Coordinates of C-alpha atoms and ligand atoms in Angstrom, one line a residue:
X84 CA 52.6 -104.8 -109.3
X85 CA 52.4 -105.0 -105.9
X86 CA 53.7 -104.2 -102.6
X87 CA 53.5 -104.7 -98.7
X88 CA 53.5 -101.8 -96.6
X89 CA 55.1 -101.6 -93.4
X90 CA 52.0 -102.4 -90.5
X91 CA 50.2 -99.3 -88.8
X92 CA 48.1 -99.1 -85.1
X93 CA 44.7 -98.3 -87.6
X94 CA 43.1 -98.7 -90.5
X95 CA 39.9 -96.7 -91.4
X96 CA 37.9 -97.8 -94.6
X97 CA 36.0 -94.7 -96.0
X98 CA 36.2 -90.9 -95.3
X99 CA 32.4 -90.8 -93.8
X100 CA 31.4 -88.8 -90.9
X101 CA 31.9 -91.6 -88.8
X102 CA 35.5 -93.0 -89.9
X103 CA 36.5 -88.8 -89.4
X104 CA 34.7 -89.3 -85.6
X105 CA 36.3 -92.1 -84.6
X106 CA 39.9 -91.1 -86.0
X107 CA 39.0 -87.3 -84.1
X108 CA 38.4 -89.5 -81.0
X109 CA 41.8 -91.6 -80.7
X110 CA 43.7 -89.1 -82.0
X111 CA 42.8 -87.2 -78.3
X112 CA 42.8 -90.1 -76.6
X113 CA 45.6 -92.2 -78.1
X114 CA 47.9 -89.6 -80.0
X115 CA 51.0 -91.4 -80.5
X116 CA 48.9 -94.4 -82.7
X117 CA 49.3 -94.1 -86.5
X118 CA 46.1 -93.8 -88.0
X119 CA 45.7 -94.5 -92.2
X120 CA 42.6 -94.0 -94.4
X121 CA 41.5 -95.3 -97.4
X122 CA 38.7 -93.7 -99.4
X123 CA 38.0 -94.1 -103.1
X124 CA 36.7 -91.0 -104.3
X125 CA 38.8 -88.2 -104.3
X126 CA 37.7 -85.9 -101.3
X127 CA 36.3 -86.7 -98.3
X128 CA 32.2 -86.4 -97.2
X129 CA 31.6 -87.5 -101.1
X130 CA 28.7 -90.2 -100.0
X131 CA 25.7 -90.1 -97.6
X132 CA 27.9 -87.1 -95.3
X133 CA 27.7 -84.8 -98.2
X134 CA 25.2 -82.3 -97.7
X135 CA 23.4 -82.5 -100.7
X136 CA 22.8 -86.5 -99.9
X137 CA 21.5 -86.5 -96.7
X138 CA 18.6 -83.9 -94.9
X139 CA 21.4 -82.5 -92.5
X140 CA 18.7 -82.7 -90.0
X141 CA 20.5 -82.9 -86.0
X142 CA 18.4 -85.5 -85.0
X143 CA 17.4 -84.7 -81.6
X144 CA 13.6 -85.9 -81.6
X145 CA 12.6 -82.7 -81.2
X146 CA 9.8 -82.7 -84.3
X147 CA 10.3 -86.4 -85.7
X148 CA 7.4 -88.0 -84.9
X149 CA 8.3 -91.2 -85.6
X150 CA 10.5 -91.2 -82.5
X151 CA 7.2 -90.6 -80.2
X152 CA 4.8 -94.1 -80.8
X153 CA 1.1 -93.7 -78.5
X154 CA 0.9 -97.2 -76.6
X155 CA -1.9 -99.4 -76.7
X156 CA -3.0 -97.7 -73.9
X157 CA -3.2 -93.8 -75.4
X158 CA -0.3 -92.3 -73.3
X159 CA 2.7 -91.8 -75.7
X160 CA 6.1 -93.9 -75.5
X161 CA 8.7 -91.1 -74.9
X162 CA 11.9 -93.2 -74.4
X163 CA 13.1 -93.2 -78.0
X164 CA 12.5 -89.9 -78.0
X165 CA 14.9 -89.1 -74.5
X166 CA 17.5 -91.5 -76.0
X167 CA 18.0 -89.8 -79.3
X168 CA 18.1 -86.6 -77.7
X169 CA 20.7 -87.6 -75.4
X170 CA 22.7 -89.5 -78.4
X171 CA 22.9 -85.9 -80.2
X172 CA 23.9 -84.3 -77.1
X173 CA 27.0 -86.7 -76.8
X174 CA 27.8 -85.2 -80.4
X175 CA 27.7 -81.5 -79.6
X176 CA 29.5 -82.1 -76.7
X177 CA 32.6 -83.4 -78.6
X178 CA 32.5 -81.0 -81.7
X179 CA 31.9 -78.1 -79.3
X180 CA 35.2 -79.4 -77.4
X181 CA 36.7 -79.9 -80.5
X182 CA 36.2 -76.3 -81.1
X183 CA 37.0 -75.0 -77.7
X184 CA 40.4 -76.2 -78.2
X185 CA 40.9 -74.8 -81.6
X186 CA 40.9 -78.2 -83.5
X187 CA 38.1 -77.0 -85.8
X188 CA 37.2 -73.9 -86.4
X189 CA 34.1 -71.8 -87.9
X190 CA 31.1 -74.1 -85.7
X191 CA 28.7 -71.5 -88.1
X192 CA 30.3 -73.3 -91.1
X193 CA 28.9 -77.1 -90.1
X194 CA 25.8 -76.3 -87.5
X195 CA 23.3 -73.7 -87.5
X196 CA 20.5 -72.8 -84.9
X197 CA 16.8 -74.0 -86.9
X198 CA 13.6 -73.9 -85.3
X199 CA 12.2 -77.9 -85.5
X200 CA 8.5 -78.1 -86.2
X201 CA 6.2 -81.2 -86.1
X202 CA 3.2 -80.3 -87.9
X203 CA -0.2 -82.5 -88.4
X204 CA -3.9 -82.1 -89.7
X205 CA -7.1 -83.7 -88.6
X206 CA -8.7 -84.2 -85.0
X207 CA -6.9 -87.5 -84.7
X208 CA -3.5 -86.3 -85.2
X209 CA -4.1 -83.4 -83.6
X210 CA -4.8 -85.1 -80.2
X211 CA -1.8 -87.2 -80.7
X212 CA 0.5 -84.1 -81.1
X213 CA -1.1 -82.6 -78.0
X214 CA -0.1 -85.4 -76.5
X215 CA 3.1 -86.1 -77.4
X216 CA 4.1 -81.9 -76.6
X217 CA 2.7 -82.7 -73.0
X218 CA 4.8 -85.4 -72.6
X219 CA 7.8 -84.0 -74.4
X220 CA 7.3 -80.2 -72.9
X221 CA 7.8 -80.9 -69.1
X222 CA 11.3 -82.7 -70.0
X223 CA 14.5 -81.3 -69.3
X224 CA 15.6 -82.6 -72.7
X225 CA 12.7 -80.9 -74.8
X226 CA 12.8 -77.6 -72.6
X227 CA 10.9 -74.6 -74.8
X228 CA 8.6 -76.6 -77.0
X229 CA 5.7 -74.7 -78.0
X230 CA 2.6 -76.1 -79.7
X231 CA -0.3 -74.2 -81.4
X232 CA -3.9 -74.7 -82.9
X233 CA -3.5 -71.3 -83.6
X234 CA -3.9 -69.6 -86.8
X235 CA -2.1 -66.3 -86.5
X236 CA 0.7 -68.4 -84.4
X237 CA 0.6 -70.9 -86.9
X238 CA 1.5 -68.0 -89.9
X239 CA 3.8 -66.3 -87.7
X240 CA 6.0 -69.8 -87.4
X241 CA 5.9 -71.1 -91.0
X242 CA 3.8 -68.5 -93.3
X243 CA 4.7 -70.0 -96.9
X244 CA 3.1 -73.9 -95.8
X245 CA -0.2 -71.2 -94.3
X246 CA -0.5 -69.3 -97.6
X247 CA -3.3 -70.2 -99.5
X248 CA -4.3 -73.1 -97.4
X249 CA -7.8 -74.6 -97.1
X250 CA -8.5 -74.3 -93.5
X251 CA -11.6 -76.8 -93.5
X252 CA -9.3 -79.3 -92.1
X253 CA -7.8 -78.3 -88.4
X254 CA -3.9 -78.2 -87.8
X255 CA -1.5 -78.2 -85.1
X256 CA 1.8 -77.8 -85.0
X257 CA 4.7 -77.7 -81.5
X258 CA 7.8 -75.9 -82.3
X259 CA 11.2 -75.4 -80.5
X260 CA 14.0 -73.1 -81.0
X261 CA 16.9 -75.0 -80.2
X262 CA 16.5 -77.3 -83.0
X263 CA 19.7 -77.5 -85.2
X264 CA 20.8 -77.5 -89.3
X265 CA 23.9 -79.5 -89.6
X266 CA 26.2 -79.5 -92.7
X267 CA 27.5 -83.2 -92.0
X268 CA 29.5 -82.7 -95.6
X269 CA 31.5 -79.7 -93.8
X270 CA 31.7 -81.4 -90.7
X271 CA 33.6 -84.7 -92.1
X272 CA 35.7 -82.4 -94.8
X273 CA 36.8 -80.0 -91.2
X274 CA 37.5 -83.3 -89.2
X275 CA 39.7 -85.0 -91.8
X276 CA 41.9 -81.3 -92.6
X277 CA 42.3 -81.7 -88.5
X278 CA 43.2 -85.4 -88.8
X279 CA 46.0 -84.2 -92.0
X280 CA 47.8 -81.8 -89.4
X281 CA 47.7 -84.7 -87.1
X282 CA 49.8 -87.0 -89.1
X283 CA 46.7 -88.9 -89.6
X284 CA 47.6 -90.3 -93.6
X285 CA 44.3 -89.8 -95.4
X286 CA 44.9 -91.8 -98.5
X287 CA 42.0 -90.7 -101.5
X288 CA 41.5 -92.4 -104.3
X289 CA 42.2 -95.6 -103.0
X290 CA 40.0 -98.3 -103.2
X291 CA 39.5 -100.7 -100.7
X292 CA 39.7 -104.5 -102.3
X293 CA 39.9 -107.3 -99.9
X294 CA 40.8 -108.0 -96.2
X295 CA 42.2 -110.5 -94.4
X296 CA 43.6 -111.8 -91.2
X297 CA 47.4 -112.7 -91.1
X298 CA 48.7 -115.1 -88.3
X299 CA 49.8 -112.7 -85.8
X300 CA 45.8 -111.9 -85.2
X301 CA 46.0 -108.6 -86.9
X302 CA 44.1 -107.6 -90.9
X303 CA 45.6 -107.3 -94.4
X304 CA 43.4 -104.4 -96.8
X305 CA 44.1 -104.9 -100.1
X306 CA 43.4 -101.5 -101.8
X307 CA 44.1 -100.6 -105.6
X308 CA 45.7 -96.8 -105.3
X309 CA 43.6 -95.5 -108.3
X310 CA 46.2 -93.3 -109.5
X311 CA 49.1 -95.6 -110.2
X312 CA 47.3 -98.5 -110.8
X313 CA 48.8 -100.3 -107.9
X314 CA 48.0 -102.8 -105.9
X315 CA 49.2 -102.5 -102.4
X316 CA 48.4 -104.5 -99.2
X317 CA 48.2 -102.8 -95.6
X318 CA 48.5 -104.1 -92.3
X319 CA 46.6 -102.7 -89.2
X320 CA 46.0 -104.0 -85.4
X321 CA 42.7 -102.5 -85.8
X322 CA 40.6 -102.0 -88.4
X323 CA 37.2 -100.0 -88.6
X324 CA 34.9 -100.4 -91.7
X325 CA 33.5 -97.1 -92.4
X326 CA 32.3 -97.4 -96.0
X327 CA 28.8 -96.7 -95.0
X328 CA 26.6 -98.8 -97.4
X329 CA 29.3 -100.9 -98.8
X330 CA 30.3 -101.6 -95.4
X331 CA 28.4 -104.9 -95.9
X332 CA 30.0 -106.3 -98.7
X333 CA 34.0 -105.2 -97.1
X334 CA 32.7 -107.5 -93.6
X335 CA 31.4 -110.2 -95.3
X336 CA 35.4 -110.6 -97.0
X337 CA 36.2 -110.6 -93.1
X338 CA 34.4 -113.8 -92.6
X339 CA 34.3 -113.7 -89.4
X340 CA 31.6 -115.2 -88.0
X341 CA 29.5 -112.2 -86.9
X342 CA 29.3 -111.3 -90.5
X343 CA 27.4 -114.3 -91.6
X344 CA 23.2 -114.2 -91.6
X345 CA 23.3 -109.8 -92.2
X346 CA 21.8 -108.2 -95.5
X347 CA 21.1 -105.3 -96.5
X348 CA 18.6 -103.5 -98.1
X349 CA 19.4 -100.4 -100.2
X350 CA 16.5 -97.2 -99.9
X351 CA 17.5 -94.2 -102.3
X352 CA 16.4 -91.3 -102.4
X353 CA 15.3 -87.8 -103.8
X354 CA 15.2 -84.3 -103.1
X355 CA 13.2 -81.5 -104.8
X356 CA 15.5 -78.3 -103.9
X357 CA 13.8 -75.2 -104.4
X358 CA 15.2 -72.4 -107.1
X359 CA 13.4 -69.2 -106.6
X360 CA 15.4 -67.2 -103.3
X361 CA 12.1 -64.9 -102.8
X362 CA 10.7 -68.9 -101.9
X363 CA 13.5 -69.8 -100.0
X364 CA 13.5 -66.5 -98.0
X365 CA 9.5 -67.2 -97.0
X366 CA 10.6 -70.5 -94.8
X367 CA 13.1 -70.6 -91.6
X368 CA 12.7 -74.3 -89.8
X369 CA 12.5 -78.3 -90.2
X370 CA 8.8 -78.9 -90.9
X371 CA 8.2 -83.1 -90.2
X372 CA 4.9 -84.1 -90.9
X373 CA 3.3 -87.9 -90.0
X374 CA 4.3 -90.4 -91.8
X375 CA 1.5 -92.0 -93.9
X376 CA -0.4 -95.5 -93.1
X377 CA 2.0 -98.0 -94.3
X378 CA 4.7 -96.1 -95.4
X379 CA 8.3 -96.8 -93.4
X380 CA 10.2 -94.8 -91.0
X381 CA 12.9 -93.0 -93.6
X382 CA 10.3 -92.3 -96.2
X383 CA 8.5 -88.7 -94.3
X384 CA 9.3 -86.4 -96.5
X385 CA 10.2 -82.9 -94.5
X386 CA 10.5 -79.3 -95.8
X387 CA 13.4 -78.2 -94.3
X388 CA 15.4 -74.7 -94.7
X389 CA 19.4 -76.2 -95.1
X390 CA 23.0 -74.1 -94.9
X391 CA 24.9 -75.2 -97.9
X392 CA 27.5 -73.6 -99.4
X393 CA 27.2 -70.7 -97.0
X394 CA 23.6 -70.1 -98.0
X395 CA 20.2 -70.6 -97.4
X396 CA 18.3 -73.2 -99.3
X397 CA 15.1 -75.2 -99.3
X398 CA 15.0 -79.2 -99.6
X399 CA 11.5 -81.0 -99.9
X400 CA 12.4 -84.6 -98.6
X401 CA 14.3 -87.4 -99.4
X402 CA 11.7 -89.1 -101.0
X403 CA 12.5 -92.7 -100.3
X404 CA 12.7 -94.9 -103.4
X405 CA 14.7 -98.2 -104.9
X406 CA 18.2 -98.5 -105.9
X407 CA 19.9 -101.7 -106.0
X408 CA 23.0 -99.7 -105.3
X409 CA 25.0 -99.8 -101.9
X410 CA 26.5 -96.4 -102.4
X411 CA 25.1 -93.7 -104.6
X412 CA 28.4 -94.1 -106.6
X413 CA 27.7 -98.0 -106.5
X414 CA 26.9 -100.6 -108.8
X415 CA 23.5 -102.2 -109.9
X416 CA 25.3 -105.3 -108.5
X417 CA 25.7 -104.3 -105.1
X418 CA 22.4 -106.3 -104.3
X419 CA 22.8 -109.4 -105.3
X420 CA 26.5 -109.7 -105.0
X421 CA 25.7 -108.8 -101.4
X422 CA 24.0 -112.3 -101.1
X423 CA 25.5 -115.2 -99.9
X424 CA 25.0 -118.7 -98.8
X425 CA 25.3 -117.5 -94.9
X426 CA 22.3 -114.9 -95.6
X427 CA 20.1 -116.2 -98.4
X428 CA 17.5 -117.3 -96.4
X429 CA 17.7 -114.5 -94.5
X430 CA 17.2 -112.6 -97.3
X431 CA 14.6 -114.8 -98.5
X432 CA 12.4 -114.4 -95.5
X433 CA 12.9 -110.3 -95.7
X434 CA 12.1 -110.0 -99.2
X435 CA 8.8 -112.6 -98.5
X436 CA 7.9 -110.4 -95.4
X437 CA 8.6 -107.4 -96.5
X438 CA 6.4 -107.0 -99.7
X439 CA 4.8 -104.3 -99.0
X440 CA 7.5 -102.0 -98.2
X441 CA 9.4 -103.0 -101.7
X442 CA 6.1 -102.3 -103.3
X443 CA 5.9 -99.0 -101.5
X444 CA 9.4 -98.0 -102.8
X445 CA 8.9 -99.0 -106.3
X446 CA 5.7 -97.1 -106.8
X447 CA 7.9 -94.1 -105.4
X448 CA 10.3 -94.4 -108.0
X449 CA 7.7 -94.4 -110.2
X450 CA 6.5 -91.2 -109.0
X451 CA 6.6 -88.5 -111.8
X452 CA 7.6 -85.1 -110.7
X453 CA 4.3 -83.6 -110.9
X454 CA 3.1 -86.3 -108.3
X455 CA 6.2 -85.0 -106.0
X456 CA 5.1 -81.8 -106.2
X457 CA 1.7 -82.7 -105.1
X458 CA 3.3 -84.1 -101.9
X459 CA 5.2 -81.1 -101.4
X460 CA 2.1 -79.3 -102.3
X461 CA 0.5 -80.7 -98.9
X462 CA 3.5 -78.4 -97.2
X463 CA 3.2 -75.6 -99.7
X464 CA -0.2 -75.5 -101.2
X465 CA 0.6 -72.4 -103.8
X466 CA 3.8 -74.6 -104.9
X467 CA 5.0 -73.5 -108.4
X468 CA 6.7 -76.7 -110.4
X469 CA 8.7 -74.6 -111.9
X470 CA 10.5 -73.3 -108.8
X471 CA 11.6 -76.6 -107.7
X472 CA 14.2 -79.1 -109.0
X473 CA 15.3 -82.6 -108.3
X474 CA 18.7 -83.6 -107.2
X475 CA 19.5 -87.3 -106.2
X476 CA 19.8 -88.3 -102.5
X477 CA 22.6 -90.7 -100.9
X478 CA 21.6 -94.6 -100.6
X479 CA 21.1 -95.7 -97.0
X480 CA 21.3 -99.5 -96.5
X481 CA 19.3 -101.0 -94.1
X482 CA 19.7 -103.9 -92.2
X483 CA 18.5 -107.1 -92.4
X484 CA 19.0 -109.6 -90.0
X485 CA 17.7 -113.0 -87.2
X486 CA 15.9 -111.1 -84.4
X487 CA 13.7 -112.9 -81.8
X488 CA 11.3 -111.3 -84.1
X489 CA 11.8 -113.5 -86.8
X490 CA 14.3 -114.4 -89.4
X491 CA 15.1 -111.9 -91.8
X492 CA 13.6 -108.6 -89.8
X493 CA 14.5 -105.1 -91.6
X494 CA 16.3 -103.2 -88.8
X495 CA 16.0 -99.3 -89.5
X496 CA 18.9 -98.2 -86.8
X497 CA 22.5 -98.6 -87.0
X498 CA 24.6 -101.7 -86.0
X499 CA 28.4 -101.9 -84.8
X500 CA 29.2 -105.4 -85.8
X501 CA 32.6 -106.2 -84.2
X502 CA 34.9 -109.7 -84.1
X503 CA 35.3 -110.9 -80.8
X504 CA 38.5 -110.0 -80.3
X505 CA 38.0 -106.6 -80.8
X506 CA 40.5 -106.6 -83.9
X507 CA 37.6 -104.9 -86.4
X508 CA 34.6 -103.5 -86.2
X509 CA 31.6 -101.8 -89.3
X510 CA 29.1 -99.8 -89.1
X511 CA 26.2 -101.1 -91.2
X512 CA 22.6 -98.9 -91.3
X513 CA 21.7 -95.3 -91.1
X514 CA 19.4 -94.1 -88.8
X515 CA 19.5 -91.9 -86.9
X516 CA 22.7 -92.0 -88.4
X517 CA 25.3 -88.8 -89.0
X518 CA 23.6 -86.7 -85.7
X519 CA 25.0 -89.7 -83.7
X520 CA 28.3 -90.2 -84.8
X521 CA 29.7 -89.8 -81.4
X522 CA 27.6 -92.3 -79.9
X523 CA 28.0 -95.1 -82.0
X524 CA 31.7 -94.4 -82.4
X525 CA 31.8 -94.3 -78.0
X526 CA 30.3 -98.2 -78.4
X527 CA 32.9 -98.9 -81.3
X528 CA 35.6 -98.0 -78.5
X529 CA 33.8 -99.7 -75.8
X530 CA 33.2 -103.0 -77.7
X531 CA 37.1 -103.0 -79.6
X532 CA 39.1 -101.1 -77.2
X533 CA 37.3 -102.5 -73.4
X534 CA 41.2 -103.2 -72.0
X535 CA 41.4 -99.0 -72.8
X536 CA 38.5 -97.8 -71.4
X537 CA 39.6 -97.7 -67.6
X538 CA 43.1 -95.5 -68.5
X539 CA 40.8 -93.9 -71.2
X540 CA 37.4 -92.6 -69.2
X541 CA 38.9 -89.5 -68.1
X542 CA 39.9 -88.1 -71.6
X543 CA 35.8 -88.8 -72.6
X544 CA 35.2 -86.9 -69.7
X545 CA 37.0 -84.6 -70.3
X546 CA 35.9 -84.2 -74.3
X547 CA 32.0 -85.3 -73.6
X548 CA 31.2 -84.7 -69.9
X549 CA 28.1 -86.3 -69.5
X550 CA 29.9 -89.9 -70.8
X551 CA 28.1 -92.8 -68.9
X552 CA 25.5 -90.4 -67.5
X553 CA 21.5 -90.0 -68.1
X554 CA 21.4 -86.5 -68.8
X555 CA 17.5 -86.5 -68.4
X556 CA 18.4 -87.4 -64.7
X557 CA 20.8 -84.9 -63.9
X558 CA 19.0 -82.0 -65.3
X559 CA 21.3 -79.4 -63.6
X560 CA 24.3 -81.2 -65.7
X561 CA 22.5 -80.7 -69.2
X562 CA 21.9 -77.3 -68.6
X563 CA 25.7 -76.7 -68.0
X564 CA 26.3 -78.5 -71.1
X565 CA 23.5 -77.5 -73.0
X566 CA 24.1 -73.9 -72.6
X567 CA 27.9 -74.2 -72.7
X568 CA 27.6 -75.9 -75.9
X569 CA 25.2 -73.5 -77.6
X570 CA 27.3 -70.7 -76.7
X571 CA 30.6 -72.3 -78.2
X572 CA 28.6 -73.9 -81.0
X573 CA 26.1 -70.3 -81.3
X574 CA 23.5 -72.3 -80.7
X575 CA 20.1 -71.6 -79.1
X576 CA 19.7 -72.9 -75.0
X577 CA 16.5 -73.6 -74.4
X578 CA 13.5 -71.5 -73.6
X579 CA 10.8 -70.9 -70.9
X580 CA 8.0 -73.3 -71.4
X581 CA 4.7 -71.7 -73.3
X582 CA 1.5 -73.5 -74.0
X583 CA -1.0 -71.4 -76.0
Ligands
FAD293 C1 18.7 -89.3 -98.0 C2 19.1 -89.8 -96.8 C3 18.6 -88.5 -95.7 C4 19.8 -88.7 -94.3 N1 19.5 -87.6 -93.5 C5 19.9 -87.2 -92.5 C6 19.9 -86.8 -91.4 O1 18.5 -85.5 -91.6 N2 20.5 -86.6 -90.4 C7 21.5 -87.6 -89.9 O2 21.7 -87.3 -88.7 N3 21.7 -88.5 -90.8 C8 21.2 -88.5 -92.1 N4 21.3 -89.4 -92.6 C9 22.3 -90.7 -92.4 C10 23.7 -90.2 -92.3 O3 24.0 -89.5 -93.5 C11 24.7 -91.3 -92.9 O4 24.4 -92.0 -91.4 C12 26.2 -91.1 -92.5 O5 26.3 -89.7 -93.6 C13 26.9 -91.9 -92.7 O6 28.3 -91.7 -92.7 P1 29.7 -92.8 -92.8 O7 30.8 -92.1 -92.4 O8 28.7 -94.2 -92.2 O9 29.4 -93.1 -94.7 P2 29.3 -92.5 -95.6 O10 29.9 -91.0 -95.7 O11 28.6 -92.6 -96.6 O12 31.0 -92.6 -96.0 C14 31.0 -94.0 -96.4 C15 32.8 -93.6 -97.2 O13 33.4 -94.8 -97.8 C16 33.8 -94.9 -99.2 N5 34.0 -96.2 -99.6 C17 32.8 -97.2 -99.8 N6 33.8 -97.8 -100.1 C18 34.7 -98.3 -100.2 C19 36.3 -98.8 -100.6 N7 35.8 -100.2 -101.1 N8 37.3 -98.5 -100.0 C20 37.2 -97.2 -99.8 N9 36.1 -96.2 -99.5 C21 35.3 -96.7 -99.6 C22 33.1 -93.5 -99.2 O14 33.1 -93.7 -100.8 C23 32.8 -93.1 -98.8 O15 33.0 -91.8 -98.9 C24 20.3 -89.6 -94.2 C25 21.4 -90.4 -95.2 C26 20.2 -90.6 -96.3 C27 21.0 -91.0 -97.5

């Protein structure tokens, strides 16, 4: 059985945080456009966006050391940290807009204030952290960051980490109270509930099987209705492929030139989750350390207080690993199936270049639970194995493409790939991820709807006052936005500078 449905304005493939964000932006900008969503699982936010599948860090570069690098002259390059912080401010503004208008409610169900801490050991790392602190703390976006090498202070900041620690090696940390823990799963579900009230047709258990361009330039999406077993054909003028790790294979089916010479490299993840409420209660922060030499940026486990199911939890991870699946619910043939004649050389070049990464990830997969506990004990010296369980996290598919740096270069960021005529776009990659969903979806609008941007700009600025403006260069606007978002979302504002 098959049937062709009537044409709609927009089709969103996948019900993760990216489609949720794009749908919500579009509904504010052009409420009259018809939007259909197809999601193969039975609920929204069940893959990478789910709270158990990602680390829930509101990435604003407050504690992630890999966003600030040391230049050859010894100074610290903060440009990436500023960029990511500004991108997170866009998300906070849009979420505040939705809450202020009662379009989503109870922000504490998806975002909570939580100190962000960077922790290092050893003289050299402390020197780096000091320089990073000096470079960032005078910047308005990082106002309130504190630095300390003082044991008493560190015990106050993170008693669990200090208890039982061998103090022969020097230790230091920075702390900033304006950090956040974001439950991206809850946010995604809230946004889809909101979209349903705006007449968006959300179809769960509908798996997209194919996509092809039809003669009038629009797209026909072949969908398997998993309940009825029927094949349906849905047409739209614009399609967004927000299928997370599975975006690449769907993009490949479009055949657009922009989909060629791109590959994907899946990285799996595991968390250790504390099952002892007494231990959970002793910690209150996200604590990021420094990546070990040779380790990729996504493989730096951190110790995070999390708010999941309205309960405080404690997670350590993610430990990165290798799995050929593009989704947690994917297939072992995903990786091999994504190798096409047009990206074979790109993939082979990446394979040859990234041997050490592949080796690292395979070693990580082979880690025994006790070895993982040893890594945890670098953070919590007294951690007991019986207090910690393992949960499988989501899959991240890193983009491989040919760049000026060479054929088959592994990318660690997110990429919007769109057709030249703007009729289709896909989001590939996973970092910094959900935190920057608003920035990335604004990029989709800019790439795919340039003809509407002038008309849409006043509304975009109403939703996101800093749109098109550098906050780091407009400190008054930043203070105003930050204070008002903190009030709406129940977060901490910026504090005064402290240096011990
Ligand atoms: C271990 C880990 C830790 C992370 N930590 C953080 C963090 O701390 N902070 C942060 O900001 N980001 C983090 N991220 C990244 C973040 O989770 C992702 O960037 C984000 O969730 C991606 O959202 P999405 O909507 O693109 O994809 P997803 O949430 O994966 O949604 C894609 C949806 O598409 C559906 N789908 C797939 N194929 C089809 C098909 N053929 N037909 C229909 N539906 C389909 C899937 O079922 C899924 O529901 C992390 C990710 C991982 C894996």
